[in-house]
Short mmCIF file of C-alpha atoms in Angstrom, two decimals:
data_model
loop_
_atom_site.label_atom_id
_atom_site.label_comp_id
_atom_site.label_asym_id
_atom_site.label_seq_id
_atom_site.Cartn_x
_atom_site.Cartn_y
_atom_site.Cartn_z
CA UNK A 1162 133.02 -121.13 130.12
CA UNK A 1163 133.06 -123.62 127.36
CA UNK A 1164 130.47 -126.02 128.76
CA UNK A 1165 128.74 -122.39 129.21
CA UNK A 1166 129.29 -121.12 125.74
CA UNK A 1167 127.77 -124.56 124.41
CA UNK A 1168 124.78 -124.43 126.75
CA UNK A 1169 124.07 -121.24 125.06
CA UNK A 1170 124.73 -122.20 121.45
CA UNK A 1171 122.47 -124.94 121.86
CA UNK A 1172 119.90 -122.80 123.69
CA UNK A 1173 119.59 -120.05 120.42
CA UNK A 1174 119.67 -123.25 117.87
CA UNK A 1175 116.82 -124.40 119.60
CA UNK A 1176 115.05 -121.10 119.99
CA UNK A 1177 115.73 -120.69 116.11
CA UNK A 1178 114.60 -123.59 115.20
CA UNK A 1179 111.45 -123.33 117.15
CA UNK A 1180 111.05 -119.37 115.54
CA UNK A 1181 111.69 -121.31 111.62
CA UNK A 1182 109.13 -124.39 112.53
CA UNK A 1183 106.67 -121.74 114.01
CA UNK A 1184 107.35 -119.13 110.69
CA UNK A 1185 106.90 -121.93 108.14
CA UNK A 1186 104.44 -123.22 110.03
CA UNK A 1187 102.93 -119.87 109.98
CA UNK A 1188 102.83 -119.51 106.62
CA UNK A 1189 101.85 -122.80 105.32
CA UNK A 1190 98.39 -121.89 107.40
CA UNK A 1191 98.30 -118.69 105.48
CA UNK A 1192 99.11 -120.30 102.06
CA UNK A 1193 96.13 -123.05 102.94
CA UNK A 1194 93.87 -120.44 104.88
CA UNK A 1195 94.26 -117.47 101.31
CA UNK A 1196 93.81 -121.55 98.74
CA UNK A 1197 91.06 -121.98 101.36
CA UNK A 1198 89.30 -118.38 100.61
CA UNK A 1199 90.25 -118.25 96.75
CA UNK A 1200 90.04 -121.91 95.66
CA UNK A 1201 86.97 -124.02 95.46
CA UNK A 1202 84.55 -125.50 92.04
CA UNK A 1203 83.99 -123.27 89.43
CA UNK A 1204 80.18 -123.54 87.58
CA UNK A 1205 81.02 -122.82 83.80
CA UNK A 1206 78.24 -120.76 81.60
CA UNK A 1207 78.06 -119.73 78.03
CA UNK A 1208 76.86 -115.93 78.04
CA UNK A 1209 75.49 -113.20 75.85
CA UNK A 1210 74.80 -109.56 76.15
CA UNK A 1211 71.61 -110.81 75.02
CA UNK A 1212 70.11 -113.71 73.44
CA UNK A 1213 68.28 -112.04 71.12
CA UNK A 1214 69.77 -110.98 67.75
CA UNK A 1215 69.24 -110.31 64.35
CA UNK A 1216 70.58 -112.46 61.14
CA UNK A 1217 73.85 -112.00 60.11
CA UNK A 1218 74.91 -110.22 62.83
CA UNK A 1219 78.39 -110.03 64.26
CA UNK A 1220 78.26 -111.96 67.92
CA UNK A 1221 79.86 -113.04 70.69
CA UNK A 1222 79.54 -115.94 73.23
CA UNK A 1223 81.52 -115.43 76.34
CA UNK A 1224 82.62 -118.58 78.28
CA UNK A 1225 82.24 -117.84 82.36
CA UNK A 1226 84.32 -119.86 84.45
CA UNK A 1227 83.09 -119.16 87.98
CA UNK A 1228 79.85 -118.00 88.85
CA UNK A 1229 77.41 -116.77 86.09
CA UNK A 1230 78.22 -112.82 86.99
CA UNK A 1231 81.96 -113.61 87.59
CA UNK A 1232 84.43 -115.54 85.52
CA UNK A 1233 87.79 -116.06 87.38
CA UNK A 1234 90.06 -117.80 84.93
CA UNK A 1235 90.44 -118.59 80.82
CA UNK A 1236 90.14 -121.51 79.49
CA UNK A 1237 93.12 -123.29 77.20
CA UNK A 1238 91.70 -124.62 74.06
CA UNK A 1239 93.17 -127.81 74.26
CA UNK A 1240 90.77 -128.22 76.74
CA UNK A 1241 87.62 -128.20 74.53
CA UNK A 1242 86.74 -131.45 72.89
CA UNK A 1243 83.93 -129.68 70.95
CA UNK A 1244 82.45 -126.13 70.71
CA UNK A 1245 79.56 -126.00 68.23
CA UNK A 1246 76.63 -123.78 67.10
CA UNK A 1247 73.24 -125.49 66.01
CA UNK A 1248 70.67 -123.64 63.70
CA UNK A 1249 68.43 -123.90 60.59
CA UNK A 1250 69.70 -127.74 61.21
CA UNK A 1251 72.95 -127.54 60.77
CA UNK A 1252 75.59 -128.32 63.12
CA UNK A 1253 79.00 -125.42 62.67
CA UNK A 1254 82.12 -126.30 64.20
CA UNK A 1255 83.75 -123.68 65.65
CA UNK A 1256 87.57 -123.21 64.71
CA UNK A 1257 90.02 -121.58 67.54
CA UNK A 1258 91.19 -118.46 65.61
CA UNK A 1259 87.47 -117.35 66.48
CA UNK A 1260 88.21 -117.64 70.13
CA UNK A 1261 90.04 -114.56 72.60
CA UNK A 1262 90.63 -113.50 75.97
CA UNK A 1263 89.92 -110.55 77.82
CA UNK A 1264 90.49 -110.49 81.61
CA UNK A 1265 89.47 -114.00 82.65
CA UNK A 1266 86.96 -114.21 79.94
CA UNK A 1267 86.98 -116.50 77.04
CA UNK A 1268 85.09 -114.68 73.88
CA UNK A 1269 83.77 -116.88 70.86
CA UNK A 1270 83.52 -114.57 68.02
CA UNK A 1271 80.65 -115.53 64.95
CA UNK A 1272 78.40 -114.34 62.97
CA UNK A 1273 74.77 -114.80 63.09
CA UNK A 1274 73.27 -116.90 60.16
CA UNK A 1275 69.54 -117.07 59.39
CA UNK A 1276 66.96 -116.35 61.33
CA UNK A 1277 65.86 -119.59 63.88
CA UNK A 1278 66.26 -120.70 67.28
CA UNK A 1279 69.94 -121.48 67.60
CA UNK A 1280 72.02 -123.71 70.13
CA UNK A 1281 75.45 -123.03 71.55
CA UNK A 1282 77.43 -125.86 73.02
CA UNK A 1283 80.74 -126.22 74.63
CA UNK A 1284 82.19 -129.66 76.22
CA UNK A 1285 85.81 -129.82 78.03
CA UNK A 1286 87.94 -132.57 78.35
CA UNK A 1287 88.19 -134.54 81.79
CA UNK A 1288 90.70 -133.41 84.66
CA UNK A 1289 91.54 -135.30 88.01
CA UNK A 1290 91.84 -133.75 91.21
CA UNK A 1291 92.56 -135.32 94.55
CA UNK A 1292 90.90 -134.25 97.99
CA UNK A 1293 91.03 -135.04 101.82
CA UNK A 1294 87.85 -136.22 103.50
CA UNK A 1295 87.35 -133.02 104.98
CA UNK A 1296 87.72 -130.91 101.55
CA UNK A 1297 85.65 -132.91 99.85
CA UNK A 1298 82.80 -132.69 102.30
CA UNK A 1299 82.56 -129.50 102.28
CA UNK A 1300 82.84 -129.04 98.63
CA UNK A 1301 79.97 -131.44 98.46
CA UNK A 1302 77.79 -129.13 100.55
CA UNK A 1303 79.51 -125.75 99.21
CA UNK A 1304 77.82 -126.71 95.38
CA UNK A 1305 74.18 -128.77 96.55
CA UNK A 1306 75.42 -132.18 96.02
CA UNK A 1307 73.34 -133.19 98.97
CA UNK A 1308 72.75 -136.68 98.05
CA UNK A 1309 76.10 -137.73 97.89
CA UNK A 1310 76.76 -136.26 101.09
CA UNK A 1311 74.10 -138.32 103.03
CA UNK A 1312 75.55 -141.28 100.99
CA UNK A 1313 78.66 -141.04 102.90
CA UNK A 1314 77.19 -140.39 105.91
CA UNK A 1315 74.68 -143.31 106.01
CA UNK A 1316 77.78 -145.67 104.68
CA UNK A 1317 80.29 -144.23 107.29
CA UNK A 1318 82.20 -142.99 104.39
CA UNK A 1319 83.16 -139.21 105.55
CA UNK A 1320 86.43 -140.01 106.34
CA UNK A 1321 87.24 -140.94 103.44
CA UNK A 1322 89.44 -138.75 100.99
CA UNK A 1323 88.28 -138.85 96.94
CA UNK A 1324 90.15 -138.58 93.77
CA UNK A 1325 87.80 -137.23 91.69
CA UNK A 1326 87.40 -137.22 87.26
CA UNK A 1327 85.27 -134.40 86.37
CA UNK A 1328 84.44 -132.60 82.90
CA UNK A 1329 81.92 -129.55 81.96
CA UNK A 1330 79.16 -129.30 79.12
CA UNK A 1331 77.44 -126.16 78.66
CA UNK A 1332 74.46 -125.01 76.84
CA UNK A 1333 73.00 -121.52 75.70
CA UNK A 1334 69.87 -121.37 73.35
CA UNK A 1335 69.52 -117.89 71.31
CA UNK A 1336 67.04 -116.68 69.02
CA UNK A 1337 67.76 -114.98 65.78
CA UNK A 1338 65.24 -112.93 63.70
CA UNK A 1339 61.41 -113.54 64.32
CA UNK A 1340 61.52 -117.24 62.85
CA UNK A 1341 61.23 -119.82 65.27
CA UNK A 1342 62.95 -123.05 64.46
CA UNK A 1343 63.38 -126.37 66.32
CA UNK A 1344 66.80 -126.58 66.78
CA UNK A 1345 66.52 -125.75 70.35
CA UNK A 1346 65.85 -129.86 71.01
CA UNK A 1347 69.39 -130.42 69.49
CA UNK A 1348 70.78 -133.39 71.18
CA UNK A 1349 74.75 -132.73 70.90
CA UNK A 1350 75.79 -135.93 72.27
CA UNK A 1351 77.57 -134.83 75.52
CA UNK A 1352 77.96 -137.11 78.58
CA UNK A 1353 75.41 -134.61 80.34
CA UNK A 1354 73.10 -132.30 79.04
CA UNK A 1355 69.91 -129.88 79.04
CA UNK A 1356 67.15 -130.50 77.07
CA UNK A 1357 64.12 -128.29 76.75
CA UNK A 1358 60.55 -130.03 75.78
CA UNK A 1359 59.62 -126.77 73.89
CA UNK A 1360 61.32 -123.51 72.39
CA UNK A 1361 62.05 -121.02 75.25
CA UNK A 1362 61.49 -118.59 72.98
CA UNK A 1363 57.77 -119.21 72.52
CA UNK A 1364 57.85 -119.05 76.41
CA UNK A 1365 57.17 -116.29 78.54
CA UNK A 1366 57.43 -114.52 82.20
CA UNK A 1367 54.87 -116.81 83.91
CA UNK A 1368 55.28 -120.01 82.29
CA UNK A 1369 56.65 -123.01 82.88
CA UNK A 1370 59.50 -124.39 81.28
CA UNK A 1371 59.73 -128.27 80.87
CA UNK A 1372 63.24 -129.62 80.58
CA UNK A 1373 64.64 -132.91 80.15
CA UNK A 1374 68.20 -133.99 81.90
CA UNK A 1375 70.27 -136.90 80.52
CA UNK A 1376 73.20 -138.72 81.06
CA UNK A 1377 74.93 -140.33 78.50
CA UNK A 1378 71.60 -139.55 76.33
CA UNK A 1379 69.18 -141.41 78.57
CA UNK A 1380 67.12 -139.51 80.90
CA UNK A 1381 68.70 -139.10 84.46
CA UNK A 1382 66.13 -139.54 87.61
CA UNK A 1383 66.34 -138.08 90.93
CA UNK A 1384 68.98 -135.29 90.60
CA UNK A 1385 69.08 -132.10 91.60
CA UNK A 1386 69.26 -129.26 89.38
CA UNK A 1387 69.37 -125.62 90.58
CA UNK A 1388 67.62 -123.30 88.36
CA UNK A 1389 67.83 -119.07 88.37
CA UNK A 1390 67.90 -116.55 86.58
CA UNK A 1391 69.38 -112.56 86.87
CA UNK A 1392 67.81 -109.41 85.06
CA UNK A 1393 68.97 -108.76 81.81
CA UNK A 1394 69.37 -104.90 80.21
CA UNK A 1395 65.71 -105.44 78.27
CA UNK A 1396 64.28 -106.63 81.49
CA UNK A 1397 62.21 -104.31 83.79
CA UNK A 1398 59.81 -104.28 86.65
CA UNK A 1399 55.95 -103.30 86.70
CA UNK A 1400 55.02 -102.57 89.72
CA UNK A 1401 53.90 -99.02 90.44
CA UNK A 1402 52.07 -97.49 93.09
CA UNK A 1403 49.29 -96.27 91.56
CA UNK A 1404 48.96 -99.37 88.09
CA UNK A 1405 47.83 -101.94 87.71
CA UNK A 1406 49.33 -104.03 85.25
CA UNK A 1407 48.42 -107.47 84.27
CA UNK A 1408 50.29 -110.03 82.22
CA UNK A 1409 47.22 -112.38 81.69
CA UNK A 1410 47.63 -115.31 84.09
CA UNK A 1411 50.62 -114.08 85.02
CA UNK A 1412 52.04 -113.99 88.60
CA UNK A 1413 53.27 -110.76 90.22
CA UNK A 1414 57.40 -110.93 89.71
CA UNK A 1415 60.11 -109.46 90.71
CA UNK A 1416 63.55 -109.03 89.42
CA UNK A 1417 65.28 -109.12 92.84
CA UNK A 1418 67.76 -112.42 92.98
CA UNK A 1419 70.17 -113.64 95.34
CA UNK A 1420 73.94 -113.70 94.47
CA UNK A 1421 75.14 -117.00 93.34
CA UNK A 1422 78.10 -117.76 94.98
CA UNK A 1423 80.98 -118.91 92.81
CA UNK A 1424 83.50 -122.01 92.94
CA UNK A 1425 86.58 -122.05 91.36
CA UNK A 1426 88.40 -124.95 89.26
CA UNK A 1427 91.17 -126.14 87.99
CA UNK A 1428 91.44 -125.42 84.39
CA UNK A 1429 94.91 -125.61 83.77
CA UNK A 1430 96.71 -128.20 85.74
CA UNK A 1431 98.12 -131.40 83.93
CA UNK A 1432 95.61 -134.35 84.08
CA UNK A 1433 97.81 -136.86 85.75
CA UNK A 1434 98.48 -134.92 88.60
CA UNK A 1435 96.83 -135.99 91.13
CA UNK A 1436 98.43 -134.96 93.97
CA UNK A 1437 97.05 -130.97 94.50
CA UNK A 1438 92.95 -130.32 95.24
CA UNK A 1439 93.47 -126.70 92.89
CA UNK A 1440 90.49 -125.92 90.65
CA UNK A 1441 92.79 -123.11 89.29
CA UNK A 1442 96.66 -122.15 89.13
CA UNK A 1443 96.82 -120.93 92.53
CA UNK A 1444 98.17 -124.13 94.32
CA UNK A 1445 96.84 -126.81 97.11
CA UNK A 1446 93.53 -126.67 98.58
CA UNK A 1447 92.47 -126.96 102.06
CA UNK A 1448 89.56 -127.14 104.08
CA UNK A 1449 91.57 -126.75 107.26
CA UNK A 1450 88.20 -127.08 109.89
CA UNK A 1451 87.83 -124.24 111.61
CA UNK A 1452 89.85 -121.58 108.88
CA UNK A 1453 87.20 -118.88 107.78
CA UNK A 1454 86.84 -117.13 104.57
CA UNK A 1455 84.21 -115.02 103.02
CA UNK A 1456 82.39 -115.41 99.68
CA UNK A 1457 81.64 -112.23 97.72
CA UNK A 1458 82.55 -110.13 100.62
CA UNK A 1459 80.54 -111.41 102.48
CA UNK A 1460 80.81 -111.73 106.41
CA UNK A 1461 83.74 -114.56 106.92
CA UNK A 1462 82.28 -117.74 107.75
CA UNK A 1463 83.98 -121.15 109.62
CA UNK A 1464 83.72 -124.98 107.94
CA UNK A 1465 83.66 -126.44 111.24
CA UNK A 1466 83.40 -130.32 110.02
CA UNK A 1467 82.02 -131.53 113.18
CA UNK A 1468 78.50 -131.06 111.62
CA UNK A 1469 79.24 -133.20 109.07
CA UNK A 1470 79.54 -135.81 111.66
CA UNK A 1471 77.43 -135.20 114.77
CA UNK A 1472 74.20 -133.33 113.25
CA UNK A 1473 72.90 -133.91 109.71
CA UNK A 1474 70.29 -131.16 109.53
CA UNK A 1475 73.18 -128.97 109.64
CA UNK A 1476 74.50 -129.57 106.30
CA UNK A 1477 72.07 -128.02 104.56
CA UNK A 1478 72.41 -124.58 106.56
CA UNK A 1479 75.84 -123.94 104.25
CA UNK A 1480 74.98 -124.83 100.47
CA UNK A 1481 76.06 -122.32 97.93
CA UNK A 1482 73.08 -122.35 95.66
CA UNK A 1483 70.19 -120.38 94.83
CA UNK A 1484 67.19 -120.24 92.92
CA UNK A 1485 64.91 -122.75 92.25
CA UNK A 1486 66.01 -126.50 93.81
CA UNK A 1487 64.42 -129.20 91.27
CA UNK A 1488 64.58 -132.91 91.30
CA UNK A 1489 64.12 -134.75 87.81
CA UNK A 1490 61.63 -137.35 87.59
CA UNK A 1491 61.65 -141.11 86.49
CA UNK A 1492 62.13 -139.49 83.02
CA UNK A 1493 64.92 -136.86 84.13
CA UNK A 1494 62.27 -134.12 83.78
CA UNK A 1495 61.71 -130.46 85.45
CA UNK A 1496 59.54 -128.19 85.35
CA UNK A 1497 60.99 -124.52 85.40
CA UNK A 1498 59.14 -121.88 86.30
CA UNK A 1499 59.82 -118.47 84.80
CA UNK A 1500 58.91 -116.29 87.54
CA UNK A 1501 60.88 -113.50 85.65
CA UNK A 1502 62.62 -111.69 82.96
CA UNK A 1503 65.80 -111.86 82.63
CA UNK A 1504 68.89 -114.25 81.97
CA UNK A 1505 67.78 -117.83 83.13
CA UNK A 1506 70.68 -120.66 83.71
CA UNK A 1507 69.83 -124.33 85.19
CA UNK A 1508 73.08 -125.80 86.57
CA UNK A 1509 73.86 -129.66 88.10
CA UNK A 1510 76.56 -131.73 89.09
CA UNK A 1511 76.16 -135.23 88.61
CA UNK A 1512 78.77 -136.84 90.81
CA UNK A 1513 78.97 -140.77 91.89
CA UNK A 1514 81.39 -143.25 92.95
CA UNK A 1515 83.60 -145.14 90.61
CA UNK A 1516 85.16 -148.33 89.90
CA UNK A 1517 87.42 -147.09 87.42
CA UNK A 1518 91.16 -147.90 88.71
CA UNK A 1519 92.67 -145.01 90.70
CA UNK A 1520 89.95 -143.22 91.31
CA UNK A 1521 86.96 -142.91 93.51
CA UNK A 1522 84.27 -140.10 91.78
CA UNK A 1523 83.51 -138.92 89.00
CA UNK A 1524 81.86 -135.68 87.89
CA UNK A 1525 79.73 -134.75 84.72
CA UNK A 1526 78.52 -130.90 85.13
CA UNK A 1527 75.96 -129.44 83.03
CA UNK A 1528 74.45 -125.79 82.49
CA UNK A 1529 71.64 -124.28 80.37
CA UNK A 1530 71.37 -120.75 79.39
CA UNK A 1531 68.48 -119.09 77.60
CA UNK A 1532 66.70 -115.20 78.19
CA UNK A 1533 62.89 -114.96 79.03
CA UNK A 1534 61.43 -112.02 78.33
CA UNK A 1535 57.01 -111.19 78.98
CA UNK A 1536 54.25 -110.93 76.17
CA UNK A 1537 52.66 -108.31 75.30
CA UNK A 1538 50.38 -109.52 72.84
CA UNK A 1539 46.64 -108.15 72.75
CA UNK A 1540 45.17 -111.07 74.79
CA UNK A 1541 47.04 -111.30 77.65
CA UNK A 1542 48.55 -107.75 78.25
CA UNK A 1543 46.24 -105.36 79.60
CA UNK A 1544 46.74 -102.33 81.61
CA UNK A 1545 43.99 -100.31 83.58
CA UNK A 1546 45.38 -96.94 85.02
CA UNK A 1547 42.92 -95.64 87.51
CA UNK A 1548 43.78 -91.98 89.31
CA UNK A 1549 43.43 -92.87 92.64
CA UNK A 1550 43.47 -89.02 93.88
CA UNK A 1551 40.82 -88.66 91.11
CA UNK A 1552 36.54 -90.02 91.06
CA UNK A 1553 36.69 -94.23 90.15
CA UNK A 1554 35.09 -95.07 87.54
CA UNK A 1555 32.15 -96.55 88.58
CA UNK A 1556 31.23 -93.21 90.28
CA UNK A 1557 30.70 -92.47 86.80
CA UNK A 1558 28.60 -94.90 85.47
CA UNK A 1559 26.33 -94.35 88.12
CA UNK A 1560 26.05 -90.90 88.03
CA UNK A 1561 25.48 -91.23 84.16
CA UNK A 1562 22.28 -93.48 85.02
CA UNK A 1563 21.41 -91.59 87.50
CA UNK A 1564 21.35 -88.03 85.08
CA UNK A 1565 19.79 -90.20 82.26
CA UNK A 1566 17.15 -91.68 84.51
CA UNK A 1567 16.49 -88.08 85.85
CA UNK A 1568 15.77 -86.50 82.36
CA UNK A 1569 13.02 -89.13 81.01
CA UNK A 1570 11.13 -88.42 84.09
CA UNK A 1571 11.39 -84.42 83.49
CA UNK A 1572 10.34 -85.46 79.89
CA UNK A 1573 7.93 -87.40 80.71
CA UNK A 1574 6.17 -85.13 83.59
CA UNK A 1575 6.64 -82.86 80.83
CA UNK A 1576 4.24 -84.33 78.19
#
């Protein structure tokens, strides 16, 4: 009985500690499957109801961590090494009693001074993160950064894990008033940043935008900037069954865009920790292969690593971008084409190797925020509104020559 009674203490210890391994087990795959789902890069925008406004007006620039329609976290203000405004060419600092939160959205509050083209500008501090082989491949193809991707692959370097320095600097130009000034070619000196070869505000829906990228204020070649835009309150659509409506040399456009999707980061973890991959204050990151998630609510999807590995054209059938997909020149220049009204935001991530001791990347991201809106001056807008039910004009015309042609012969015969 006592050799019995052992057997069976022994037997429920084990079967307990199988049910405990299994439960923890359990939900440690939960905990990395929900990180998995909520935690990934976050883009980082400077946005306004509009970008128009008039002098002296009371304003507000909201700061979007996450995608440009979604922010998903604040951001502390010991985390901004500058925030300025540029116009009539002067540079304003901003203080931080002019900054607030709302939801996870981080308001700068200002008023307008004279009328100009004027320049926003926000850069953050750097932050380390640290990442498996397999996060960090997918988070390469998750935000476009294709080339480092094919890096790694060509140098056998996938299995490699990265710890990875990255910082944000973000750009909005805004007009004020009628007066266009040049402060939109403000260089404010950050490690990465937009530059536009003319005012977007003398641009229009059917031009093309030139823009200059550089890196440590020296033009950056052969990167890849993603460039889109969403409709904006002012902006509106044209085409009607029975107009025709012309915007000069215009192109046809629509204001139909595809969601961006959104990546998270970590905007309040300590800088020397090193030891979580969390873009936010929700905990570790995994890219378990195989764990599914959805983006948006969208259908959920698998990050099955193997095609990382065994077939490269497959890495491109899973990047979270949209919009235009631009490569800078020897010169680090694009050319943007407006194809609509609306909100329009560029966006890159310039992300190498590094020697620098105790890590292996580092990250410089840069976006560019402006509003394009179509002409209407005399030259180039015209409208002709022809009743298709009704006679066309040129029915008209030649029944008017036809009448007019018909009475000088009576008159004629006549005499």
């Amino acid at each position: 009985n006592f050799t019995h009674h052992i057997l069976v203490y022994n037997a429920k210890s084990i079967i307990f500690e199988f049910f405990l391994n299994a439960t923890i087990n359990m939900k440690n795959r939960l905990f990395l499957l929900l990180c998995f789902v909520i935690l990934c890069s976050h883009d980082m925008f400077l946005k306004m109801e509009t970008f128009f406004l008039e002098p002296n007006q009371k304003s507000v620039i909201n700061l979007y961590n996450g995608t440009f329609e979604k922010s998903e976290n604040v951001i502390d203000r010991d985390r901004m090494i500058d925030v300025s405004l540029v116009g009539n060419g002067e540079r304003l600092k901003m203080t931080e009693d002019q900054w607030s939160e709302k939801d996870s959205i981080t308001t700068l509050h200002f008023t307008t001074g004279n009328a100009g083209t004027w320049v926003a500008g926000l850069s953050t501090k750097s932050r380390l993160i640290e990442m498996d082989a397999d996060a960090f491949n997918n988070y390469l193809v998750h935000d476009g950064i294709t080339d480092l991707l094919e890096y790694r692959r060509a140098n056998n370097l996938l299995e490699n894990s990265a710890v990875e320095k990255y910082s944000k600097h973000v750009k909005a130009i805004f007009q004020v008033g009628d007066t266009k000034t040049t402060d939109w070619n403000t260089n404010l000196g950050y490690p990465i940043e937009f530059i536009p070869q003319s005012n977007p505000y003398e641009a229009h829906t059917g031009d093309v935008l030139k823009v200059q990228l550089l890196r440590d204020s020296k033009p950056l070649a052969d990167q890849l900037v993603y460039a889109d835009y969403k409709a904006s309150p002012s902006s509106h659509s044209h085409a009607t069954t029975n107009q025709d409506h012309s915007h000069g040399d215009t192109k046809a456009h629509t204001h139909e865009g595809e969601d961006a999707h959104h990546h998270d980061d970590d905007e309040n973890h300590a800088q020397d920790n090193v030891k979580t991959h969390s873009h936010n204050d929700s905990g570790e990151h995994s890219h378990a292969k195989q764990d599914t998630h959805s983006h948006d609510g969208g259908e959920p999807h698998a990050h099955d690593d193997t095609s990382l590995t065994e077939d490269s054209s497959k890495t491109e059938t899973h990047e979270h971008t949209s919009g235009q997909k631009l490569r800078t020149d020897a010169n680090g220049m694009i050319d943007v084409k407006l194809t609509a009204d609306g909100f329009w935001f560029l966006r890159t991530i310039h992300l190498v190797p590094t020697t620098e001791e105790g890590l292996t990347h580092e990250s410089n991201w840069a976006t560019l925020t402006f509003e394009v809106r179509h002409s209407h001056s005399e030259e180039t807008h015209t409208h002709t509104h022809e009743d298709e039910d009704g006679i066309p004009s040129y029915i008209y015309w030649i029944g008017s020559i036809v009448l007019l042609g018909g009475l000088f012969l009576f008159f004629n015969r006549k005499k």
